PDB file of C-alpha atoms in Angstrom:
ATOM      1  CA  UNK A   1      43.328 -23.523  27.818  1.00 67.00           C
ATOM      2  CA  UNK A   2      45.025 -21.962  24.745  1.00 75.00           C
ATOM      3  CA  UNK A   3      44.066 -23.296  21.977  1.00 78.00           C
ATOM      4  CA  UNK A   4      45.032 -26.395  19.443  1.00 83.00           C
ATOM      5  CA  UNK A   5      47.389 -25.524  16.408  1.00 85.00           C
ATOM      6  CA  UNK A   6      45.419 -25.941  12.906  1.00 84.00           C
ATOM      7  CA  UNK A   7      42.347 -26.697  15.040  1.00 87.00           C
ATOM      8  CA  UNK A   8      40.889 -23.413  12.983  1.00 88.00           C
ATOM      9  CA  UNK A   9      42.013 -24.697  10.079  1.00 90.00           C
ATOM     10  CA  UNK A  10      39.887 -28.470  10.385  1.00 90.00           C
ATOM     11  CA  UNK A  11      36.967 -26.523  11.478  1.00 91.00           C
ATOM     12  CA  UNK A  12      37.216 -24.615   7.850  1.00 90.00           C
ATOM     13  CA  UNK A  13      37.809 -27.954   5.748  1.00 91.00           C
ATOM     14  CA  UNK A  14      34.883 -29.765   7.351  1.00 91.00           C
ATOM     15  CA  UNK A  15      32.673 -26.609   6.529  1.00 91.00           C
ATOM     16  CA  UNK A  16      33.978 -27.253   3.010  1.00 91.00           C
ATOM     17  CA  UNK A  17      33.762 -31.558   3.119  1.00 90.00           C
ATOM     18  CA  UNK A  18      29.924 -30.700   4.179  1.00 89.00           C
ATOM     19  CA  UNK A  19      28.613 -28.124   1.819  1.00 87.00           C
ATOM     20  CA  UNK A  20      31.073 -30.243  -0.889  1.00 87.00           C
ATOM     21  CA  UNK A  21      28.367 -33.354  -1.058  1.00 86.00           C
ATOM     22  CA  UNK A  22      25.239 -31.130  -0.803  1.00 86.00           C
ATOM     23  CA  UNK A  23      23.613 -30.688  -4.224  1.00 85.00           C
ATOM     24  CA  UNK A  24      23.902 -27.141  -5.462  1.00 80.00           C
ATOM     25  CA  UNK A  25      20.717 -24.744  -5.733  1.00 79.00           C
ATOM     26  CA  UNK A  26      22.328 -22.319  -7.859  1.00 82.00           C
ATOM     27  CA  UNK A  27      19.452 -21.127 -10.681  1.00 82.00           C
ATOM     28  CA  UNK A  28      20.747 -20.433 -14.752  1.00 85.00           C
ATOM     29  CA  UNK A  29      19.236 -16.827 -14.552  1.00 85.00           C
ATOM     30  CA  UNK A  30      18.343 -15.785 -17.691  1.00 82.00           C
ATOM     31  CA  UNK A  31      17.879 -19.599 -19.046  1.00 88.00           C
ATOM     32  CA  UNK A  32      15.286 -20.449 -16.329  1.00 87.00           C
ATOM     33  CA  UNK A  33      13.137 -17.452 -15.006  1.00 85.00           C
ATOM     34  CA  UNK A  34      12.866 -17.770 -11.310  1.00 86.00           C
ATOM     35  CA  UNK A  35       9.623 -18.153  -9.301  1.00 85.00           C
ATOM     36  CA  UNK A  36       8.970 -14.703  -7.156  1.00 84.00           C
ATOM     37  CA  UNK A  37       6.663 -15.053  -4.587  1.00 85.00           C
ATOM     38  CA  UNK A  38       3.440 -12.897  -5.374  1.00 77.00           C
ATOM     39  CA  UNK A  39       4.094  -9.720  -3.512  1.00 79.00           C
ATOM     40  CA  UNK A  40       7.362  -8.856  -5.189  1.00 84.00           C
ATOM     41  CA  UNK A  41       8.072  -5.734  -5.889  1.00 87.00           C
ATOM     42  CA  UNK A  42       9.760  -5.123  -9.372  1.00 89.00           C
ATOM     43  CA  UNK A  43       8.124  -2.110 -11.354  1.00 92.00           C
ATOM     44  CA  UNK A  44       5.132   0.287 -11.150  1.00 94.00           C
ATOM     45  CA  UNK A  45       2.233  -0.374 -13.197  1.00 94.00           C
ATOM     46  CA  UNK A  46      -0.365   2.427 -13.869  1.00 95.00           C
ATOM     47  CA  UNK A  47      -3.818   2.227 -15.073  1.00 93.00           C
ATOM     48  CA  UNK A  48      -4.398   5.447 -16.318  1.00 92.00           C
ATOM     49  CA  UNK A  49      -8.187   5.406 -16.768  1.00 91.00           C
ATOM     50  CA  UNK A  50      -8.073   5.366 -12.984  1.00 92.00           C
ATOM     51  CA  UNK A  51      -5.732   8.478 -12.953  1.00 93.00           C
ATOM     52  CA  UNK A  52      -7.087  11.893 -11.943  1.00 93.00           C
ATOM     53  CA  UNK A  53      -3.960  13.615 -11.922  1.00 94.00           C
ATOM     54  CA  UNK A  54      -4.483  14.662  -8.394  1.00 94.00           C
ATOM     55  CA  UNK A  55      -0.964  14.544  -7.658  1.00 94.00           C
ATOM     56  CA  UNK A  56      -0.644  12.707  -4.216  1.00 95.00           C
ATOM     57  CA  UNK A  57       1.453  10.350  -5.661  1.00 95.00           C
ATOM     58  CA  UNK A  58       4.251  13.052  -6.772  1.00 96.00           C
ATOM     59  CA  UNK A  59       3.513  15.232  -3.425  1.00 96.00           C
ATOM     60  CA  UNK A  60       4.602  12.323  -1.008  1.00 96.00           C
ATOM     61  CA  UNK A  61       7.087  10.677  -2.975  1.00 96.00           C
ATOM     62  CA  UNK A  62      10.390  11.070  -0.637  1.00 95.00           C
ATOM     63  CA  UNK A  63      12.741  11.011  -4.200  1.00 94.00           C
ATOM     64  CA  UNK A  64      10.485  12.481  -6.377  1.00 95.00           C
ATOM     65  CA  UNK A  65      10.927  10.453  -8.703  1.00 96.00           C
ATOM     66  CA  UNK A  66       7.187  10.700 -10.144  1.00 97.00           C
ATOM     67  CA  UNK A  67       6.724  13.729 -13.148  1.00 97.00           C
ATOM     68  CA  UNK A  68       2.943  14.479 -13.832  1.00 96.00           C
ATOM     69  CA  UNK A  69       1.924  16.430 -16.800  1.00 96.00           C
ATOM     70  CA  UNK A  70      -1.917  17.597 -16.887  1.00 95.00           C
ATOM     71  CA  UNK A  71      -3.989  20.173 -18.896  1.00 94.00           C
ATOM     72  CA  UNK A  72      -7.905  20.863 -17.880  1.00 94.00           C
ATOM     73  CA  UNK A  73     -10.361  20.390 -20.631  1.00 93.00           C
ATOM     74  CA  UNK A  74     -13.972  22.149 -20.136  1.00 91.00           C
ATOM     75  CA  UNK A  75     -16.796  18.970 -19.906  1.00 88.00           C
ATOM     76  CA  UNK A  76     -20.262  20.089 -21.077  1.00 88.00           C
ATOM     77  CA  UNK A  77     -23.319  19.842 -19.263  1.00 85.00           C
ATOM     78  CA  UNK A  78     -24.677  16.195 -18.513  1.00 83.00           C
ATOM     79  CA  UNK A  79     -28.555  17.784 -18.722  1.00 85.00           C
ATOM     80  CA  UNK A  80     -30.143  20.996 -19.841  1.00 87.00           C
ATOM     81  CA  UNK A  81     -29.548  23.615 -17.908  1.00 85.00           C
ATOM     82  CA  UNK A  82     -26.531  22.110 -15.962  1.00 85.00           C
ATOM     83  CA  UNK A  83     -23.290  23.617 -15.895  1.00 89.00           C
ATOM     84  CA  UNK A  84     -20.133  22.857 -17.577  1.00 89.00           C
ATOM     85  CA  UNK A  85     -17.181  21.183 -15.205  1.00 89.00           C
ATOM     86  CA  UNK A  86     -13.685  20.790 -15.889  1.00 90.00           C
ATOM     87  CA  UNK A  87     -11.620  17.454 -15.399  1.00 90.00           C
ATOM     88  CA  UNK A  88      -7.836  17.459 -15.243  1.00 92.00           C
ATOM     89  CA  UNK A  89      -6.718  15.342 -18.600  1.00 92.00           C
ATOM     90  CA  UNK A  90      -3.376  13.608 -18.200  1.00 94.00           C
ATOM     91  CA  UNK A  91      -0.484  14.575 -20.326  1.00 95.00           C
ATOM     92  CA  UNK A  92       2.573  12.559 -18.950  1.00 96.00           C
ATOM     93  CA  UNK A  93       2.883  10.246 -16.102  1.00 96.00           C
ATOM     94  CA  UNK A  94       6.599   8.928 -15.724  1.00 96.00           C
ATOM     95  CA  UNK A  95       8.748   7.297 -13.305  1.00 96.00           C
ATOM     96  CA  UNK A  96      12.573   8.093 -12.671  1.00 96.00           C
ATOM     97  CA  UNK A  97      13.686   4.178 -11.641  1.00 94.00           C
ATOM     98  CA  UNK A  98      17.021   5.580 -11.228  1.00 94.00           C
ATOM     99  CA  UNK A  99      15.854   7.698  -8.158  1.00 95.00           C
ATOM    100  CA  UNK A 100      12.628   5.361  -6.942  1.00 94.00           C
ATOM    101  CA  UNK A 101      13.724   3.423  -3.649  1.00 94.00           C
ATOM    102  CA  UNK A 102      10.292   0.884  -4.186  1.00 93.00           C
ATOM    103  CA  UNK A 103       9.087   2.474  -0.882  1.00 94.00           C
ATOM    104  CA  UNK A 104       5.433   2.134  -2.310  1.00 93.00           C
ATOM    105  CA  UNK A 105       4.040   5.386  -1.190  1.00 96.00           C
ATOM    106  CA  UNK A 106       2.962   6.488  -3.993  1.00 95.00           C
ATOM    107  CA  UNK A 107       0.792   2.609  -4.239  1.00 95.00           C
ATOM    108  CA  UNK A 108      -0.436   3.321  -0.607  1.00 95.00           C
ATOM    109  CA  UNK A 109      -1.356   6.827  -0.964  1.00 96.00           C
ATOM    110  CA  UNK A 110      -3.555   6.859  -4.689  1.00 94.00           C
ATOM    111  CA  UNK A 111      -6.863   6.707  -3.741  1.00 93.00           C
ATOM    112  CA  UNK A 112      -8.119   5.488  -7.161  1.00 92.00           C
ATOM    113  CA  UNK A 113      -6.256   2.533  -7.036  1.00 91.00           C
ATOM    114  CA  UNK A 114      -4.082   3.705 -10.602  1.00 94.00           C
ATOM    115  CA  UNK A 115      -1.029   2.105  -9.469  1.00 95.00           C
ATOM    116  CA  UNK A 116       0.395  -1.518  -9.031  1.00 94.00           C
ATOM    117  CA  UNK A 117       3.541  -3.100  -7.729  1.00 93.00           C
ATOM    118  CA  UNK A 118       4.528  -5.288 -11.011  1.00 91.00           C
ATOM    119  CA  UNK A 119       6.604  -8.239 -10.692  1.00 89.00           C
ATOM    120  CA  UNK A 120       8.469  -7.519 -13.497  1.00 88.00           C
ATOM    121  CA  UNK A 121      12.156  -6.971 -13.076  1.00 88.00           C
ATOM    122  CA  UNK A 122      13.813  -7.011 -16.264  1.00 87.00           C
ATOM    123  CA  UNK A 123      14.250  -3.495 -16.841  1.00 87.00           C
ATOM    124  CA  UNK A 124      17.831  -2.507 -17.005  1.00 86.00           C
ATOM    125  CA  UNK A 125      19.738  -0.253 -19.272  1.00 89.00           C
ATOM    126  CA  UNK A 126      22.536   0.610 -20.158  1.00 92.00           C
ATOM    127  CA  UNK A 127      22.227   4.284 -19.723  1.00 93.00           C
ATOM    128  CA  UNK A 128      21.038   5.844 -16.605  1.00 93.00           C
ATOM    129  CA  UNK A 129      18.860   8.496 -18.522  1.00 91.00           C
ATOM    130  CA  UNK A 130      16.835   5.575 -20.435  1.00 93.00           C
ATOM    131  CA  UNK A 131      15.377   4.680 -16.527  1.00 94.00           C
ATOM    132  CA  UNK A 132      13.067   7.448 -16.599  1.00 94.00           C
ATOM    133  CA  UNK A 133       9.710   5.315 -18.315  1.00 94.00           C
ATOM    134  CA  UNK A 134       6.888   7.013 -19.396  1.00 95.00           C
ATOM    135  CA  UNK A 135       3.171   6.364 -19.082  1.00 92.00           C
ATOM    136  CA  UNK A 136       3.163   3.723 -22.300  1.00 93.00           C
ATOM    137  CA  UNK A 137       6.079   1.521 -20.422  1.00 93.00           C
ATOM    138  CA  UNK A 138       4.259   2.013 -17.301  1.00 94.00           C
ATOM    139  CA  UNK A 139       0.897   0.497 -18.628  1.00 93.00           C
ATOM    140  CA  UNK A 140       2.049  -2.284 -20.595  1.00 93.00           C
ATOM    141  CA  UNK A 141       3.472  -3.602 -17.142  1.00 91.00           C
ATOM    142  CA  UNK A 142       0.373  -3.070 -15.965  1.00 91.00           C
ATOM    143  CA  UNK A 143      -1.065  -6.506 -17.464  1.00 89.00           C
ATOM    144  CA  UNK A 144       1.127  -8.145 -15.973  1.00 88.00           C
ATOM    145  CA  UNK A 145       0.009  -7.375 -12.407  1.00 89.00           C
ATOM    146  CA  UNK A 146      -0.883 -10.226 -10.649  1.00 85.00           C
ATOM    147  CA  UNK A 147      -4.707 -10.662  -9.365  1.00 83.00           C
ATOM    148  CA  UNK A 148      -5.575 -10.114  -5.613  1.00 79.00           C
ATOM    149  CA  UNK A 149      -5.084 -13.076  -3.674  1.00 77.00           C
ATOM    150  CA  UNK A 150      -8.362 -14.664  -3.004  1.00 78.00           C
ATOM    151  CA  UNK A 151     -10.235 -14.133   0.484  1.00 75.00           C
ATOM    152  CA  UNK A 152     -10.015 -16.818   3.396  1.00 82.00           C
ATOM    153  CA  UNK A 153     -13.410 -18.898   3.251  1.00 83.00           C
ATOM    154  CA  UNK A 154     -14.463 -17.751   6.717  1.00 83.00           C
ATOM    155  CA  UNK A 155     -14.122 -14.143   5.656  1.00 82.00           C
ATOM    156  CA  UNK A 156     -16.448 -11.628   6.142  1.00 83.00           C
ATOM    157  CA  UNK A 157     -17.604 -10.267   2.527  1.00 80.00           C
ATOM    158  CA  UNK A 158     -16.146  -6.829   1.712  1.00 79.00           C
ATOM    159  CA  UNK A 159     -18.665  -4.331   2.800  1.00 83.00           C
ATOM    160  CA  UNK A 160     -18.708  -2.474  -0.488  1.00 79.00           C
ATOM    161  CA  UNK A 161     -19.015  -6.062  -2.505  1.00 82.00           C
ATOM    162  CA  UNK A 162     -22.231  -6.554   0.219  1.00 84.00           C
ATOM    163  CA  UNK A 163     -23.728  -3.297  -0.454  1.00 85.00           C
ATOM    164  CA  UNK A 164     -23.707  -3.433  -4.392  1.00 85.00           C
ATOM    165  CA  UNK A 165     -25.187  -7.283  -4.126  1.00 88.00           C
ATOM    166  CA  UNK A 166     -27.869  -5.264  -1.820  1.00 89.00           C
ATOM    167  CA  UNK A 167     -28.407  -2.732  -4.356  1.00 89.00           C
ATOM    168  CA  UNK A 168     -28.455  -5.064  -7.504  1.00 90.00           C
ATOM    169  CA  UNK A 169     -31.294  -7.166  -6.079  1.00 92.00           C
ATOM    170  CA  UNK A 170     -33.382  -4.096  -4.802  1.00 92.00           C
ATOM    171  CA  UNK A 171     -33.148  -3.124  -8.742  1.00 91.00           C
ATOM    172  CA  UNK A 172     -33.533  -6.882 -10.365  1.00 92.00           C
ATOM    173  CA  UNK A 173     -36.738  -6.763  -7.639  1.00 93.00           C
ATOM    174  CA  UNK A 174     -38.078  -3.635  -9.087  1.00 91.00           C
ATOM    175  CA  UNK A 175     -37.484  -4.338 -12.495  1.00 90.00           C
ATOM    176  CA  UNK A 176     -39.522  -8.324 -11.491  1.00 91.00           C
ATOM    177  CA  UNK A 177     -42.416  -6.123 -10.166  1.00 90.00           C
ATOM    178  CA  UNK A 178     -42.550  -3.547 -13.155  1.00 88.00           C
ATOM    179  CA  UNK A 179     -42.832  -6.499 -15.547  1.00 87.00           C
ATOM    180  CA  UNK A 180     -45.357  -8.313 -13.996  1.00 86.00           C
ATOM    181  CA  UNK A 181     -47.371  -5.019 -13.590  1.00 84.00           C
ATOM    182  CA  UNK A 182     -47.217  -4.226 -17.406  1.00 80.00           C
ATOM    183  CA  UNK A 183     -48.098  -8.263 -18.567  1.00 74.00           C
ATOM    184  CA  UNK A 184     -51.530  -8.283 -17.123  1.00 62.00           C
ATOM    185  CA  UNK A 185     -51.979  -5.372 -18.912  1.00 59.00           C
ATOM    186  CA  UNK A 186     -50.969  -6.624 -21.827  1.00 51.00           C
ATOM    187  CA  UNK A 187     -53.145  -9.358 -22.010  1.00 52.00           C
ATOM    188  CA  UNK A 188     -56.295  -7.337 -21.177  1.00 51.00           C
ATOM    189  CA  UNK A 189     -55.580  -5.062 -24.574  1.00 54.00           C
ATOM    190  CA  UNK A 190     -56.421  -8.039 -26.822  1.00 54.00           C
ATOM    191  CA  UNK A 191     -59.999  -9.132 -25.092  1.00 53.00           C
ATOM    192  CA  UNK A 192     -61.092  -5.100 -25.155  1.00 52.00           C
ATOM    193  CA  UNK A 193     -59.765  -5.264 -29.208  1.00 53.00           C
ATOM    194  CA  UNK A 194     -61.511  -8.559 -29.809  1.00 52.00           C
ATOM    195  CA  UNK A 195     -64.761  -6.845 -27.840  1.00 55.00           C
ATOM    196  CA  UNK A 196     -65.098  -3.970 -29.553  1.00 50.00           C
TER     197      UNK A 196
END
């Protein structure tokens, strides 16, 4: 059956009639700041004293986007007789945002948890060169990570949070025992003064 003249045509004004009397959800951008949910990705955050400069981040980037500067400084010897060690000491750490694709990689694969996805998004500029940010943007967007969402009540404790609990009592239970050795002790030192 072929079919009715202008029928394609009432179709397209009832679409309009319908979405004419809903209420609008459009949201004033820069007036009202919109709710993200909390694993958005906006920015990378980096907390440097995490950073060794081992350069996974930059080695599996897939833009390279990521520019690490390091030099190695000598560290003396933590006792007598020990010997000196060197640490890598970080320089720069910057980000090309012109190049990064928010992939993540670099997040998944630092194994000294230094960086964060940062829900900030308000970043823009008006040259493409200023989009390379260096360490000091990087960590100021670092506060503004959001905490780790907390873990379902029937969860099993983290083993590492279950194994320093273990090892804080076994030292709060030594450090009970050596005080209650030395106050008997204590007490007997007056009675052999007051004797002699």
């Amino acid at each position: 059956m072929p079919p009715i003249p202008g029928s394609g045509l009432a179709k397209g004004l009832a679409v309009t009639l319908r979405t004419m009397t809903k209420k609008t959800v459009t949201e004033q951008y820069p007036d009202v700041q919109p709710e993200l949910p909390p694993r958005t990705r906006g920015v990378i955050g980096l907390f440097e004293e995490n950073c060794t400069v081992c350069m996974l981040c930059a080695r599996e980037c897939p833009d390279w986007c990521i520019y690490i500067d390091s030099h190695k400084e000598t560290v003396p010897a933590a006792a007598p007789g020990g010997r000196e060690r060197s640490r890598n000491v970080l320089d720069r750490f910057a980000i090309d945002f012109s190049l990064c694709m928010y992939c993540g990689i670099c997040i998944e694969v630092c194994p000294f948890d230094a960086l964060f996805w940062s829900p900030e998004f308000e970043y823009s500029e008006t040259d493409i060169r200023d989009l390379t940010h260096e360490r000091d943007q990087l960590r100021e967007w670092m506060w503004t990570v959001l905490a780790p969402p907390a873990l379902d009540p029937g969860a099993e404790e983290p083993k590492e949070l279950a194994a320093a609990r273990k090892t804080a009592d076994k030292l709060a239970a030594q450090r009970e025992a050596a005080e209650l050795e030395a106050a008997p002790q204590d007490t007997a030192r007056p009675e052999q003064e007051g004797r002699e």
